[in-house]
Amino acid sequence: MSKASTKPPSGTRDFLPADIARRRYVVSVIETVYQGSGFVPLETPSFENLSTLLGKYGDEGDQLVYRLLHRRDALKRALEKDDVSESDLADLGLRYDLTVPLARVVAQYRDLPRFFKRYQIQPVWRADRPGRGRFREFYQCDVDVIGVTTLIAEAEVLGAVAEVLTRLGFEDFTLRLNHRALLRGLIETAGVAPADEQTALVALDKLDKVGPDGVRAELRTRGISDDAAALLLELLVEKASAAKSDDELTEVLGAALRSDAGRAALDQLSELRALLDHTPAKGRYRLSPELARGLGYYTGPIFEISVADLAGSLGGGGRYDDLIGMFGKQQIPAVGCSLGLERILLVMEERGMYPPLRVGPELMLCSLDVEPAALLETANALRQQGLSVEVFPTRSKLGKQLAYADSVGAPFAAILGADEAAAGDVTLKQLASGEQARVALHEAAGWIAARAPDAAP
RNA sequence: GUGGGUGUAGCUCAGUGGUAGAGCAUCGGAUUGUGGUUCCGAGGGCCGUGGGUUCAACCCCCAUCACCCACCCCA
């Protein structure tokens, strides 16, 4: 093409007014709930030093960090080197998630509250191939509790996200719970070499997508013995699916485990489940011993939010007690959870879960044979009454003006003709019903308020 | 990154070796201050880009780019 493409880059979107209305609606629910739980807002830069970002997400994650090329002389010098490496070319990268920037902030500002509860709603970027519900630029909505070792932190975080989803109208989500130490214990019990632990985790994480046979094949290609693979799958699949309740599953796994740390993790999960019964997450959680999660920094309980009709998750999180220590001398415990805004929007869109959301002005001011000065004067008077008013800007037939009002979603139209202007009146019309009345200009807002279906978003 | 597919109007897509269509959208009209339906009409495309075959290419061939689907990974 001779002209540049007008499509946004793959994996990014333009948000048109109707999209913004839906996004703001969801974000406002999230913020209301988060703030109601005592979380305070934080924003961090779009890009960070690469040294901040790399080495936190695992090898796969590091590859997906967008690098910002050096500029001008620094770039020139780097390119002139004989053996140019990746680190010569860039020292900055777009943030990959909101957790690592938070950890940096906590290590930097030592006078934050001892128990810092923050929420953060900002875009993150991943150099990934886009797919259904997957983007290269997307928003995460994080809540984290810093400085708390007790499971109250987990319960608060999970309670908050459960409340968000409930208020948005989700009735079928599941908080899947697992524990990194339990996973390690199970893998150890199955006889997988400690060196293969990470690869085993990656394979296991695909269980719900490729099934037990798929995982078996995956484990084999990754060099894990068939015996160990069989034992692992027996523990995680057969026993897990045979168990009728989380309590029963806990008992079965506890009996099979040959790892004290694993059993301790299991106890922690039991304690957490008991706490969750006193939060909005009650009845919404389930033990999922196969849940692994890719990110490298988790150390304790981990969670993921599932709904039936989405292959990926609506969000996830976990405890990361060692991450902040990577930025400073002090080791500070932390736990958090992230909701994927576009995942939520995607499912809500497909299920038609949005309430009516108005995007246009409340009132379209149409005119006939009126001077522009009088038209603007009237618009200002209406706006002073608190109405959201758009002025139809050209001399056109009234029918065209009303059609336009309807097409932009304005629920009301005002007609200002020479008669009305002379009398200080305006004719108001409710487009949906056709009801129409001529009223004094200063009574316009009252007339509309009496008929407005609902407040603006 | 590997395999498969698709590039034609703003959008969704037909189409034939002889220099292009539909639906939707947009704009205009169907008599004077009243929209959503209907009818009529108009604008808008070097048919992704660069080469090749041919008297002739949107169509055949090669290359290139972009996008889509799967694998991989994640919110």
PDB file of N, CA and C in Angstrom, chain A residues 59-151:
ATOM      1  N   ASP A  59      12.259 -17.466  31.914  1.00  0.00           N
ATOM      2  CA  ASP A  59      12.858 -17.250  30.594  1.00  0.00           C
ATOM      3  C   ASP A  59      11.828 -16.846  29.553  1.00  0.00           C
ATOM      4  N   GLU A  60      10.703 -17.544  29.551  1.00  0.00           N
ATOM      5  CA  GLU A  60       9.655 -17.236  28.578  1.00  0.00           C
ATOM      6  C   GLU A  60       9.210 -15.787  28.727  1.00  0.00           C
ATOM      7  N   GLY A  61       8.969 -15.402  29.965  1.00  0.00           N
ATOM      8  CA  GLY A  61       8.504 -14.054  30.225  1.00  0.00           C
ATOM      9  C   GLY A  61       9.503 -13.003  29.764  1.00  0.00           C
ATOM     10  N   ASP A  62      10.772 -13.235  30.033  1.00  0.00           N
ATOM     11  CA  ASP A  62      11.787 -12.265  29.629  1.00  0.00           C
ATOM     12  C   ASP A  62      11.749 -12.026  28.119  1.00  0.00           C
ATOM     13  N   GLN A  63      11.502 -13.082  27.372  1.00  0.00           N
ATOM     14  CA  GLN A  63      11.465 -12.951  25.909  1.00  0.00           C
ATOM     15  C   GLN A  63      10.304 -12.079  25.459  1.00  0.00           C
ATOM     16  N   LEU A  64       9.268 -11.979  26.274  1.00  0.00           N
ATOM     17  CA  LEU A  64       8.063 -11.265  25.873  1.00  0.00           C
ATOM     18  C   LEU A  64       8.067  -9.801  26.313  1.00  0.00           C
ATOM     19  N   VAL A  65       9.165  -9.371  26.915  1.00  0.00           N
ATOM     20  CA  VAL A  65       9.258  -7.962  27.320  1.00  0.00           C
ATOM     21  C   VAL A  65       9.633  -7.112  26.106  1.00  0.00           C
ATOM     22  N   TYR A  66       8.850  -6.080  25.841  1.00  0.00           N
ATOM     23  CA  TYR A  66       9.178  -5.152  24.754  1.00  0.00           C
ATOM     24  C   TYR A  66      10.372  -4.305  25.144  1.00  0.00           C
ATOM     25  N   ARG A  67      11.391  -4.293  24.288  1.00  0.00           N
ATOM     26  CA  ARG A  67      12.575  -3.459  24.546  1.00  0.00           C
ATOM     27  C   ARG A  67      12.447  -2.131  23.812  1.00  0.00           C
ATOM     28  N   LEU A  68      12.912  -1.085  24.444  1.00  0.00           N
ATOM     29  CA  LEU A  68      12.995   0.215  23.781  1.00  0.00           C
ATOM     30  C   LEU A  68      14.438   0.425  23.342  1.00  0.00           C
ATOM     31  N   LEU A  69      14.624   0.558  22.039  1.00  0.00           N
ATOM     32  CA  LEU A  69      15.943   0.711  21.461  1.00  0.00           C
ATOM     33  C   LEU A  69      16.630   1.971  21.998  1.00  0.00           C
ATOM     34  N   HIS A  70      17.953   1.891  22.145  1.00  0.00           N
ATOM     35  CA  HIS A  70      18.716   3.104  22.433  1.00  0.00           C
ATOM     36  C   HIS A  70      18.446   4.156  21.368  1.00  0.00           C
ATOM     37  N   ARG A  71      18.698   5.434  21.710  1.00  0.00           N
ATOM     38  CA  ARG A  71      18.474   6.507  20.757  1.00  0.00           C
ATOM     39  C   ARG A  71      19.813   7.117  20.329  1.00  0.00           C
ATOM     40  N   ARG A  72      19.833   7.661  19.141  1.00  0.00           N
ATOM     41  CA  ARG A  72      20.942   8.479  18.640  1.00  0.00           C
ATOM     42  C   ARG A  72      22.331   7.866  18.869  1.00  0.00           C
ATOM     43  N   ASP A  73      23.197   8.604  19.560  1.00  0.00           N
ATOM     44  CA  ASP A  73      24.598   8.179  19.659  1.00  0.00           C
ATOM     45  C   ASP A  73      24.753   6.833  20.356  1.00  0.00           C
ATOM     46  N   ALA A  74      23.969   6.625  21.389  1.00  0.00           N
ATOM     47  CA  ALA A  74      24.091   5.366  22.118  1.00  0.00           C
ATOM     48  C   ALA A  74      23.753   4.197  21.203  1.00  0.00           C
ATOM     49  N   LEU A  75      22.766   4.381  20.361  1.00  0.00           N
ATOM     50  CA  LEU A  75      22.398   3.325  19.420  1.00  0.00           C
ATOM     51  C   LEU A  75      23.516   3.127  18.402  1.00  0.00           C
ATOM     52  N   LYS A  76      24.049   4.238  17.916  1.00  0.00           N
ATOM     53  CA  LYS A  76      25.117   4.187  16.923  1.00  0.00           C
ATOM     54  C   LYS A  76      26.314   3.426  17.487  1.00  0.00           C
ATOM     55  N   ARG A  77      26.699   3.803  18.719  1.00  0.00           N
ATOM     56  CA  ARG A  77      27.845   3.131  19.343  1.00  0.00           C
ATOM     57  C   ARG A  77      27.589   1.640  19.495  1.00  0.00           C
ATOM     58  N   ALA A  78      26.364   1.303  19.906  1.00  0.00           N
ATOM     59  CA  ALA A  78      26.045  -0.107  20.126  1.00  0.00           C
ATOM     60  C   ALA A  78      26.127  -0.879  18.821  1.00  0.00           C
ATOM     61  N   LEU A  79      25.623  -0.283  17.755  1.00  0.00           N
ATOM     62  CA  LEU A  79      25.614  -0.984  16.479  1.00  0.00           C
ATOM     63  C   LEU A  79      27.013  -1.151  15.903  1.00  0.00           C
ATOM     64  N   GLU A  80      27.938  -0.274  16.317  1.00  0.00           N
ATOM     65  CA  GLU A  80      29.293  -0.356  15.786  1.00  0.00           C
ATOM     66  C   GLU A  80      30.124  -1.436  16.459  1.00  0.00           C
ATOM     67  N   LYS A  81      29.611  -1.965  17.567  1.00  0.00           N
ATOM     68  CA  LYS A  81      30.363  -3.026  18.238  1.00  0.00           C
ATOM     69  C   LYS A  81      30.431  -4.265  17.358  1.00  0.00           C
ATOM     70  N   ASP A  82      31.500  -5.018  17.514  1.00  0.00           N
ATOM     71  CA  ASP A  82      31.703  -6.185  16.653  1.00  0.00           C
ATOM     72  C   ASP A  82      30.638  -7.247  16.903  1.00  0.00           C
ATOM     73  N   ASP A  83      30.437  -7.526  18.153  1.00  0.00           N
ATOM     74  CA  ASP A  83      29.510  -8.598  18.487  1.00  0.00           C
ATOM     75  C   ASP A  83      28.363  -7.982  19.294  1.00  0.00           C
ATOM     76  N   VAL A  84      27.366  -7.485  18.581  1.00  0.00           N
ATOM     77  CA  VAL A  84      26.294  -6.752  19.251  1.00  0.00           C
ATOM     78  C   VAL A  84      25.361  -7.722  19.959  1.00  0.00           C
ATOM     79  N   SER A  85      25.151  -7.505  21.227  1.00  0.00           N
ATOM     80  CA  SER A  85      24.219  -8.357  21.962  1.00  0.00           C
ATOM     81  C   SER A  85      22.958  -7.555  22.284  1.00  0.00           C
ATOM     82  N   GLU A  86      21.936  -8.286  22.707  1.00  0.00           N
ATOM     83  CA  GLU A  86      20.659  -7.664  22.996  1.00  0.00           C
ATOM     84  C   GLU A  86      20.806  -6.554  24.023  1.00  0.00           C
ATOM     85  N   SER A  87      21.624  -6.808  25.048  1.00  0.00           N
ATOM     86  CA  SER A  87      21.718  -5.840  26.136  1.00  0.00           C
ATOM     87  C   SER A  87      22.475  -4.584  25.705  1.00  0.00           C
ATOM     88  N   ASP A  88      23.243  -4.666  24.591  1.00  0.00           N
ATOM     89  CA  ASP A  88      23.910  -3.463  24.094  1.00  0.00           C
ATOM     90  C   ASP A  88      22.915  -2.496  23.469  1.00  0.00           C
ATOM     91  N   LEU A  89      21.795  -3.028  22.988  1.00  0.00           N
ATOM     92  CA  LEU A  89      20.890  -2.224  22.169  1.00  0.00           C
ATOM     93  C   LEU A  89      19.807  -1.518  22.957  1.00  0.00           C
ATOM     94  N   ALA A  90      19.508  -1.988  24.143  1.00  0.00           N
ATOM     95  CA  ALA A  90      18.391  -1.412  24.880  1.00  0.00           C
ATOM     96  C   ALA A  90      18.649  -1.451  26.369  1.00  0.00           C
ATOM     97  N   ASP A  91      18.153  -0.456  27.068  1.00  0.00           N
ATOM     98  CA  ASP A  91      18.245  -0.495  28.525  1.00  0.00           C
ATOM     99  C   ASP A  91      16.893  -0.209  29.170  1.00  0.00           C
ATOM    100  N   LEU A  92      15.862  -0.025  28.328  1.00  0.00           N
ATOM    101  CA  LEU A  92      14.526   0.226  28.850  1.00  0.00           C
ATOM    102  C   LEU A  92      13.537  -0.756  28.216  1.00  0.00           C
ATOM    103  N   GLY A  93      12.463  -1.044  28.933  1.00  0.00           N
ATOM    104  CA  GLY A  93      11.446  -1.927  28.380  1.00  0.00           C
ATOM    105  C   GLY A  93      10.069  -1.541  28.892  1.00  0.00           C
ATOM    106  N   LEU A  94       9.026  -1.851  28.090  1.00  0.00           N
ATOM    107  CA  LEU A  94       7.654  -1.590  28.536  1.00  0.00           C
ATOM    108  C   LEU A  94       7.277  -2.556  29.641  1.00  0.00           C
ATOM    109  N   ARG A  95       6.502  -2.076  30.592  1.00  0.00           N
ATOM    110  CA  ARG A  95       6.204  -2.949  31.734  1.00  0.00           C
ATOM    111  C   ARG A  95       5.374  -4.149  31.269  1.00  0.00           C
ATOM    112  N   TYR A  96       5.662  -5.271  31.880  1.00  0.00           N
ATOM    113  CA  TYR A  96       5.107  -6.563  31.484  1.00  0.00           C
ATOM    114  C   TYR A  96       3.943  -6.937  32.389  1.00  0.00           C
ATOM    115  N   ASP A  97       3.980  -6.422  33.603  1.00  0.00           N
ATOM    116  CA  ASP A  97       2.864  -6.594  34.526  1.00  0.00           C
ATOM    117  C   ASP A  97       2.908  -5.443  35.528  1.00  0.00           C
ATOM    118  N   LEU A  98       2.024  -5.477  36.511  1.00  0.00           N
ATOM    119  CA  LEU A  98       1.996  -4.391  37.491  1.00  0.00           C
ATOM    120  C   LEU A  98       2.625  -4.800  38.813  1.00  0.00           C
ATOM    121  N   THR A  99       2.967  -6.071  38.932  1.00  0.00           N
ATOM    122  CA  THR A  99       3.485  -6.578  40.196  1.00  0.00           C
ATOM    123  C   THR A  99       4.946  -6.198  40.392  1.00  0.00           C
ATOM    124  N   VAL A 100       5.739  -6.360  39.356  1.00  0.00           N
ATOM    125  CA  VAL A 100       7.155  -6.036  39.470  1.00  0.00           C
ATOM    126  C   VAL A 100       7.365  -4.526  39.700  1.00  0.00           C
ATOM    127  N   PRO A 101       6.672  -3.641  38.954  1.00  0.00           N
ATOM    128  CA  PRO A 101       6.793  -2.219  39.287  1.00  0.00           C
ATOM    129  C   PRO A 101       6.384  -1.919  40.726  1.00  0.00           C
ATOM    130  N   LEU A 102       5.364  -2.602  41.218  1.00  0.00           N
ATOM    131  CA  LEU A 102       4.967  -2.408  42.616  1.00  0.00           C
ATOM    132  C   LEU A 102       6.101  -2.797  43.554  1.00  0.00           C
ATOM    133  N   ALA A 103       6.721  -3.922  43.261  1.00  0.00           N
ATOM    134  CA  ALA A 103       7.824  -4.376  44.118  1.00  0.00           C
ATOM    135  C   ALA A 103       8.947  -3.334  44.129  1.00  0.00           C
ATOM    136  N   ARG A 104       9.226  -2.757  42.962  1.00  0.00           N
ATOM    137  CA  ARG A 104      10.243  -1.710  42.891  1.00  0.00           C
ATOM    138  C   ARG A 104       9.842  -0.505  43.747  1.00  0.00           C
ATOM    139  N   VAL A 105       8.579  -0.104  43.634  1.00  0.00           N
ATOM    140  CA  VAL A 105       8.093   1.053  44.389  1.00  0.00           C
ATOM    141  C   VAL A 105       8.194   0.796  45.896  1.00  0.00           C
ATOM    142  N   VAL A 106       7.840  -0.396  46.303  1.00  0.00           N
ATOM    143  CA  VAL A 106       7.868  -0.708  47.733  1.00  0.00           C
ATOM    144  C   VAL A 106       9.300  -0.687  48.258  1.00  0.00           C
ATOM    145  N   ALA A 107      10.233  -1.180  47.416  1.00  0.00           N
ATOM    146  CA  ALA A 107      11.632  -1.165  47.847  1.00  0.00           C
ATOM    147  C   ALA A 107      12.205   0.253  47.861  1.00  0.00           C
ATOM    148  N   GLN A 108      11.661   1.119  47.012  1.00  0.00           N
ATOM    149  CA  GLN A 108      12.182   2.487  46.884  1.00  0.00           C
ATOM    150  C   GLN A 108      11.681   3.414  47.982  1.00  0.00           C
ATOM    151  N   TYR A 109      10.381   3.364  48.261  1.00  0.00           N
ATOM    152  CA  TYR A 109       9.796   4.307  49.229  1.00  0.00           C
ATOM    153  C   TYR A 109       9.605   3.571  50.552  1.00  0.00           C
ATOM    154  N   ARG A 110      10.504   3.825  51.464  1.00  0.00           N
ATOM    155  CA  ARG A 110      10.504   3.020  52.688  1.00  0.00           C
ATOM    156  C   ARG A 110       9.525   3.545  53.722  1.00  0.00           C
ATOM    157  N   ASP A 111       8.878   4.656  53.424  1.00  0.00           N
ATOM    158  CA  ASP A 111       7.952   5.218  54.408  1.00  0.00           C
ATOM    159  C   ASP A 111       6.495   4.956  54.047  1.00  0.00           C
ATOM    160  N   LEU A 112       6.271   3.969  53.188  1.00  0.00           N
ATOM    161  CA  LEU A 112       4.882   3.585  52.896  1.00  0.00           C
ATOM    162  C   LEU A 112       4.291   2.927  54.135  1.00  0.00           C
ATOM    163  N   PRO A 113       2.964   2.879  54.227  1.00  0.00           N
ATOM    164  CA  PRO A 113       2.353   2.227  55.396  1.00  0.00           C
ATOM    165  C   PRO A 113       2.895   0.807  55.587  1.00  0.00           C
ATOM    166  N   ARG A 114       2.952   0.383  56.789  1.00  0.00           N
ATOM    167  CA  ARG A 114       3.520  -0.926  57.108  1.00  0.00           C
ATOM    168  C   ARG A 114       2.763  -2.039  56.394  1.00  0.00           C
ATOM    169  N   PHE A 115       1.457  -1.900  56.341  1.00  0.00           N
ATOM    170  CA  PHE A 115       0.666  -2.856  55.557  1.00  0.00           C
ATOM    171  C   PHE A 115       0.104  -2.087  54.365  1.00  0.00           C
ATOM    172  N   PHE A 116       0.849  -2.101  53.283  1.00  0.00           N
ATOM    173  CA  PHE A 116       0.485  -1.267  52.133  1.00  0.00           C
ATOM    174  C   PHE A 116      -0.476  -2.042  51.241  1.00  0.00           C
ATOM    175  N   LYS A 117      -1.700  -1.509  51.135  1.00  0.00           N
ATOM    176  CA  LYS A 117      -2.701  -2.161  50.278  1.00  0.00           C
ATOM    177  C   LYS A 117      -2.934  -1.246  49.086  1.00  0.00           C
ATOM    178  N   ARG A 118      -2.491  -1.684  47.907  1.00  0.00           N
ATOM    179  CA  ARG A 118      -2.640  -0.790  46.760  1.00  0.00           C
ATOM    180  C   ARG A 118      -3.397  -1.497  45.630  1.00  0.00           C
ATOM    181  N   TYR A 119      -4.136  -0.669  44.860  1.00  0.00           N
ATOM    182  CA  TYR A 119      -4.673  -1.197  43.602  1.00  0.00           C
ATOM    183  C   TYR A 119      -4.110  -0.387  42.455  1.00  0.00           C
ATOM    184  N   GLN A 120      -4.099  -0.951  41.266  1.00  0.00           N
ATOM    185  CA  GLN A 120      -3.474  -0.316  40.107  1.00  0.00           C
ATOM    186  C   GLN A 120      -4.156  -0.818  38.849  1.00  0.00           C
ATOM    187  N   ILE A 121      -4.641   0.113  38.054  1.00  0.00           N
ATOM    188  CA  ILE A 121      -5.324  -0.245  36.808  1.00  0.00           C
ATOM    189  C   ILE A 121      -4.619   0.478  35.673  1.00  0.00           C
ATOM    190  N   GLN A 122      -3.783  -0.225  34.953  1.00  0.00           N
ATOM    191  CA  GLN A 122      -3.001   0.387  33.877  1.00  0.00           C
ATOM    192  C   GLN A 122      -2.700  -0.661  32.819  1.00  0.00           C
ATOM    193  N   PRO A 123      -2.327  -0.188  31.626  1.00  0.00           N
ATOM    194  CA  PRO A 123      -1.992  -1.156  30.570  1.00  0.00           C
ATOM    195  C   PRO A 123      -0.622  -1.772  30.792  1.00  0.00           C
ATOM    196  N   VAL A 124      -0.467  -2.983  30.288  1.00  0.00           N
ATOM    197  CA  VAL A 124       0.836  -3.646  30.253  1.00  0.00           C
ATOM    198  C   VAL A 124       1.044  -4.145  28.819  1.00  0.00           C
ATOM    199  N   TRP A 125       2.284  -4.488  28.493  1.00  0.00           N
ATOM    200  CA  TRP A 125       2.599  -4.864  27.104  1.00  0.00           C
ATOM    201  C   TRP A 125       3.364  -6.170  27.060  1.00  0.00           C
ATOM    202  N   ARG A 126       2.989  -7.014  26.126  1.00  0.00           N
ATOM    203  CA  ARG A 126       3.694  -8.278  25.958  1.00  0.00           C
ATOM    204  C   ARG A 126       3.921  -8.530  24.475  1.00  0.00           C
ATOM    205  N   ALA A 127       5.172  -8.837  24.117  1.00  0.00           N
ATOM    206  CA  ALA A 127       5.537  -9.071  22.716  1.00  0.00           C
ATOM    207  C   ALA A 127       5.141 -10.485  22.334  1.00  0.00           C
ATOM    208  N   ASP A 128       3.837 -10.670  22.187  1.00  0.00           N
ATOM    209  CA  ASP A 128       3.263 -11.994  22.066  1.00  0.00           C
ATOM    210  C   ASP A 128       2.435 -12.059  20.788  1.00  0.00           C
ATOM    211  N   ARG A 129       2.130 -13.243  20.333  1.00  0.00           N
ATOM    212  CA  ARG A 129       1.214 -13.393  19.212  1.00  0.00           C
ATOM    213  C   ARG A 129      -0.207 -13.271  19.737  1.00  0.00           C
ATOM    214  N   PRO A 130      -0.996 -12.361  19.189  1.00  0.00           N
ATOM    215  CA  PRO A 130      -2.356 -12.175  19.681  1.00  0.00           C
ATOM    216  C   PRO A 130      -3.279 -13.324  19.284  1.00  0.00           C
ATOM    217  N   GLY A 131      -4.339 -13.493  20.051  1.00  0.00           N
ATOM    218  CA  GLY A 131      -5.355 -14.496  19.747  1.00  0.00           C
ATOM    219  C   GLY A 131      -6.649 -14.082  20.415  1.00  0.00           C
ATOM    220  N   ARG A 132      -7.604 -14.994  20.513  1.00  0.00           N
ATOM    221  CA  ARG A 132      -8.867 -14.658  21.147  1.00  0.00           C
ATOM    222  C   ARG A 132      -8.633 -14.252  22.598  1.00  0.00           C
ATOM    223  N   GLY A 133      -9.043 -13.042  22.953  1.00  0.00           N
ATOM    224  CA  GLY A 133      -8.867 -12.584  24.324  1.00  0.00           C
ATOM    225  C   GLY A 133      -7.412 -12.319  24.686  1.00  0.00           C
ATOM    226  N   ARG A 134      -6.561 -12.261  23.659  1.00  0.00           N
ATOM    227  CA  ARG A 134      -5.141 -12.008  23.933  1.00  0.00           C
ATOM    228  C   ARG A 134      -4.678 -10.814  23.133  1.00  0.00           C
ATOM    229  N   PHE A 135      -3.978  -9.919  23.776  1.00  0.00           N
ATOM    230  CA  PHE A 135      -3.535  -8.701  23.123  1.00  0.00           C
ATOM    231  C   PHE A 135      -2.080  -8.434  23.460  1.00  0.00           C
ATOM    232  N   ARG A 136      -1.495  -7.524  22.727  1.00  0.00           N
ATOM    233  CA  ARG A 136      -0.113  -7.149  23.040  1.00  0.00           C
ATOM    234  C   ARG A 136      -0.097  -5.949  23.973  1.00  0.00           C
ATOM    235  N   GLU A 137      -1.224  -5.224  23.981  1.00  0.00           N
ATOM    236  CA  GLU A 137      -1.403  -4.144  24.950  1.00  0.00           C
ATOM    237  C   GLU A 137      -2.722  -4.415  25.645  1.00  0.00           C
ATOM    238  N   PHE A 138      -2.720  -4.576  26.937  1.00  0.00           N
ATOM    239  CA  PHE A 138      -3.968  -4.846  27.640  1.00  0.00           C
ATOM    240  C   PHE A 138      -3.896  -4.323  29.064  1.00  0.00           C
ATOM    241  N   TYR A 139      -5.069  -4.147  29.659  1.00  0.00           N
ATOM    242  CA  TYR A 139      -5.137  -3.574  31.005  1.00  0.00           C
ATOM    243  C   TYR A 139      -5.215  -4.662  32.054  1.00  0.00           C
ATOM    244  N   GLN A 140      -4.474  -4.449  33.113  1.00  0.00           N
ATOM    245  CA  GLN A 140      -4.610  -5.309  34.277  1.00  0.00           C
ATOM    246  C   GLN A 140      -5.142  -4.470  35.426  1.00  0.00           C
ATOM    247  N   CYS A 141      -5.900  -5.115  36.282  1.00  0.00           N
ATOM    248  CA  CYS A 141      -6.479  -4.448  37.451  1.00  0.00           C
ATOM    249  C   CYS A 141      -5.996  -5.215  38.669  1.00  0.00           C
ATOM    250  N   ASP A 142      -4.943  -4.712  39.294  1.00  0.00           N
ATOM    251  CA  ASP A 142      -4.275  -5.456  40.361  1.00  0.00           C
ATOM    252  C   ASP A 142      -4.679  -4.968  41.749  1.00  0.00           C
ATOM    253  N   VAL A 143      -4.781  -5.903  42.654  1.00  0.00           N
ATOM    254  CA  VAL A 143      -4.837  -5.566  44.080  1.00  0.00           C
ATOM    255  C   VAL A 143      -3.773  -6.378  44.783  1.00  0.00           C
ATOM    256  N   ASP A 144      -3.029  -5.726  45.652  1.00  0.00           N
ATOM    257  CA  ASP A 144      -1.969  -6.422  46.365  1.00  0.00           C
ATOM    258  C   ASP A 144      -1.912  -5.941  47.809  1.00  0.00           C
ATOM    259  N   VAL A 145      -1.502  -6.835  48.676  1.00  0.00           N
ATOM    260  CA  VAL A 145      -1.276  -6.490  50.079  1.00  0.00           C
ATOM    261  C   VAL A 145       0.199  -6.724  50.371  1.00  0.00           C
ATOM    262  N   ILE A 146       0.879  -5.670  50.814  1.00  0.00           N
ATOM    263  CA  ILE A 146       2.312  -5.756  51.074  1.00  0.00           C
ATOM    264  C   ILE A 146       2.551  -5.777  52.581  1.00  0.00           C
ATOM    265  N   GLY A 147       3.454  -6.637  53.010  1.00  0.00           N
ATOM    266  CA  GLY A 147       3.873  -6.605  54.401  1.00  0.00           C
ATOM    267  C   GLY A 147       3.060  -7.491  55.332  1.00  0.00           C
ATOM    268  N   VAL A 148       2.263  -8.367  54.782  1.00  0.00           N
ATOM    269  CA  VAL A 148       1.423  -9.219  55.620  1.00  0.00           C
ATOM    270  C   VAL A 148       1.738 -10.682  55.326  1.00  0.00           C
ATOM    271  N   THR A 149       2.107 -11.418  56.383  1.00  0.00           N
ATOM    272  CA  THR A 149       2.389 -12.836  56.174  1.00  0.00           C
ATOM    273  C   THR A 149       1.165 -13.706  56.420  1.00  0.00           C
ATOM    274  N   THR A 150       0.186 -13.180  57.145  1.00  0.00           N
ATOM    275  CA  THR A 150      -0.950 -14.035  57.480  1.00  0.00           C
ATOM    276  C   THR A 150      -1.871 -14.205  56.279  1.00  0.00           C
ATOM    277  N   LEU A 151      -2.660 -15.256  56.333  1.00  0.00           N
ATOM    278  CA  LEU A 151      -3.552 -15.575  55.226  1.00  0.00           C
ATOM    279  C   LEU A 151      -4.723 -14.594  55.111  1.00  0.00           C
TER     280      LEU A 151
END
